[in-house]
Amino acid sequence: MSIKPAIEQYLAKQQGAKLPKFQSGDTLRVHVRIKEGDKERIQVFEGLCIARNDRGQRRSFTVRKISFGYGVERIFPVNSPALDKVEVLRSSKVRRAKLYYLRQLRGKAARLREVESSTNAAEASSAAQA
């Protein structure tokens, strides 16, 4: 008797929110549920995705932002119930899966080349015609 179907059924039940397709180098806006006492609110964390860990059920992604001159990184488990939604704001062209080298860069040196997505191109062309 195999235990594998029971494990797969349990893991399917533990699935979190559906996420959009994104990769390292994308600018994300992550909405997180924060519980303070008996109240619950949504907090937004916006920054650059510098890493993804896509190994099985313990998938996660790391988002980095600069807040008041200090770099702040946060690791979000994909299947966390605290994760409300994730929005992709901008995509950038990168040649690495892990962008840890951005930790040492400041200002203009830390910029990434933006990739124009098909939805942005369609909006720009319709705005140009109007």
Short mmCIF file of C-alpha atoms in Angstrom, two decimals:
data_model
loop_
_atom_site.label_atom_id
_atom_site.label_comp_id
_atom_site.label_asym_id
_atom_site.label_seq_id
_atom_site.Cartn_x
_atom_site.Cartn_y
_atom_site.Cartn_z
CA MET A 1 0.00 0.00 0.00
CA SER A 2 1.41 3.34 -1.05
CA ILE A 3 1.19 6.49 1.02
CA LYS A 4 1.91 8.74 -1.96
CA PRO A 5 -1.75 9.44 -2.95
CA ALA A 6 -2.55 10.50 0.62
CA ILE A 7 0.43 12.86 0.68
CA GLU A 8 -0.51 14.36 -2.69
CA GLN A 9 -4.07 14.90 -1.50
CA TYR A 10 -2.83 16.65 1.66
CA LEU A 11 -0.45 18.88 -0.31
CA ALA A 12 -3.19 19.82 -2.79
CA LYS A 13 -5.32 20.96 0.14
CA GLN A 14 -2.45 23.12 1.43
CA GLN A 15 -2.10 25.09 -1.83
CA GLY A 16 -2.08 28.85 -1.35
CA ALA A 17 -3.29 31.62 -3.61
CA LYS A 18 -2.74 31.43 -7.35
CA LEU A 19 0.23 33.55 -8.38
CA PRO A 20 0.91 35.23 -11.72
CA LYS A 21 3.92 34.11 -13.72
CA PHE A 22 6.99 36.05 -12.71
CA GLN A 23 10.74 35.54 -12.56
CA SER A 24 13.82 37.09 -11.03
CA GLY A 25 14.17 40.70 -12.10
CA ASP A 26 10.44 41.46 -12.02
CA THR A 27 9.12 44.26 -9.83
CA LEU A 28 6.34 42.87 -7.64
CA ARG A 29 3.68 44.26 -5.36
CA VAL A 30 2.93 41.63 -2.69
CA HIS A 31 -0.22 41.98 -0.56
CA VAL A 32 0.24 40.28 2.82
CA ARG A 33 -2.33 39.72 5.56
CA ILE A 34 -1.11 41.09 8.89
CA LYS A 35 -2.87 40.11 12.12
CA GLU A 36 -2.63 42.61 14.96
CA GLY A 37 -4.49 41.44 18.04
CA ASP A 38 -8.03 40.66 16.91
CA LYS A 39 -7.86 42.83 13.76
CA GLU A 40 -6.53 41.85 10.35
CA ARG A 41 -5.27 44.18 7.62
CA ILE A 42 -3.46 44.01 4.28
CA GLN A 43 0.10 45.35 4.05
CA VAL A 44 1.74 45.95 0.67
CA PHE A 45 5.43 45.14 0.09
CA GLU A 46 6.72 46.39 -3.26
CA GLY A 47 10.16 45.57 -4.58
CA LEU A 48 12.36 43.59 -6.92
CA CYS A 49 12.20 39.78 -7.01
CA ILE A 50 15.84 38.74 -6.55
CA ALA A 51 15.38 34.98 -6.12
CA ARG A 52 12.92 32.12 -6.48
CA ASN A 53 13.03 28.75 -4.82
CA ASP A 54 10.81 26.37 -6.80
CA ARG A 55 11.50 23.11 -5.01
CA GLY A 56 8.30 21.19 -4.39
CA GLN A 57 5.85 22.25 -1.73
CA ARG A 58 8.22 24.62 0.07
CA ARG A 59 8.41 27.11 -2.79
CA SER A 60 9.26 30.70 -1.96
CA PHE A 61 10.46 33.94 -3.51
CA THR A 62 12.57 36.81 -2.16
CA VAL A 63 11.64 40.45 -2.70
CA ARG A 64 14.05 43.34 -2.03
CA LYS A 65 13.28 47.02 -1.66
CA ILE A 66 15.11 50.11 -0.44
CA SER A 67 13.36 51.74 2.52
CA PHE A 68 14.75 55.01 3.90
CA GLY A 69 18.19 54.20 2.51
CA TYR A 70 18.32 50.66 3.90
CA GLY A 71 17.87 47.49 1.85
CA VAL A 72 15.00 45.33 3.12
CA GLU A 73 14.48 41.76 1.92
CA ARG A 74 11.55 39.55 2.68
CA ILE A 75 11.07 35.88 1.84
CA PHE A 76 7.50 34.89 0.99
CA PRO A 77 6.45 31.21 1.07
CA VAL A 78 4.18 30.61 -1.92
CA ASN A 79 1.71 28.43 -0.01
CA SER A 80 1.43 30.76 3.00
CA PRO A 81 -2.12 31.63 4.08
CA ALA A 82 -0.83 35.16 4.86
CA LEU A 83 -0.15 35.81 1.16
CA ASP A 84 -3.17 37.61 -0.28
CA LYS A 85 -2.12 38.42 -3.85
CA VAL A 86 0.90 39.27 -5.98
CA GLU A 87 0.94 41.81 -8.81
CA VAL A 88 3.67 42.04 -11.46
CA LEU A 89 4.36 45.73 -12.08
CA ARG A 90 7.33 45.56 -14.45
CA SER A 91 9.57 42.92 -16.01
CA SER A 92 13.29 43.26 -16.55
CA LYS A 93 15.78 41.37 -18.67
CA VAL A 94 18.26 39.51 -16.47
CA ARG A 95 20.82 36.80 -17.15
CA ARG A 96 20.89 35.27 -13.69
CA ALA A 97 18.41 33.31 -11.61
CA LYS A 98 19.66 34.82 -8.34
CA LEU A 99 20.27 38.57 -8.29
CA TYR A 100 22.20 38.69 -5.03
CA TYR A 101 24.82 40.95 -6.63
CA LEU A 102 22.30 43.82 -6.44
CA ARG A 103 22.88 43.95 -2.66
CA GLN A 104 26.24 45.67 -3.25
CA LEU A 105 24.98 48.10 -5.91
CA ARG A 106 23.44 51.51 -5.20
CA GLY A 107 21.51 54.06 -7.23
CA LYS A 108 21.79 53.99 -11.00
CA ALA A 109 24.19 51.04 -10.89
CA ALA A 110 21.37 48.86 -9.54
CA ARG A 111 19.04 49.53 -12.48
CA LEU A 112 17.84 46.68 -14.68
CA ARG A 113 16.84 46.93 -18.34
CA GLU A 114 13.07 46.85 -18.63
CA VAL A 115 11.38 44.45 -21.04
CA GLU A 116 8.27 45.74 -22.76
CA SER A 117 5.51 43.19 -22.27
CA SER A 118 2.77 42.56 -24.83
CA THR A 119 0.07 44.22 -22.68
CA ASN A 120 2.17 47.38 -22.25
CA ALA A 121 2.85 47.48 -25.99
CA ALA A 122 -0.86 47.17 -26.78
CA GLU A 123 -1.73 49.98 -24.35
CA ALA A 124 1.00 52.22 -25.79
CA SER A 125 -0.14 51.67 -29.37
CA SER A 126 -3.80 52.38 -28.51
CA ALA A 127 -2.77 55.55 -26.64
CA ALA A 128 -0.67 56.70 -29.59
CA GLN A 129 -3.62 56.29 -31.99
CA ALA A 130 -5.97 58.29 -29.76
#
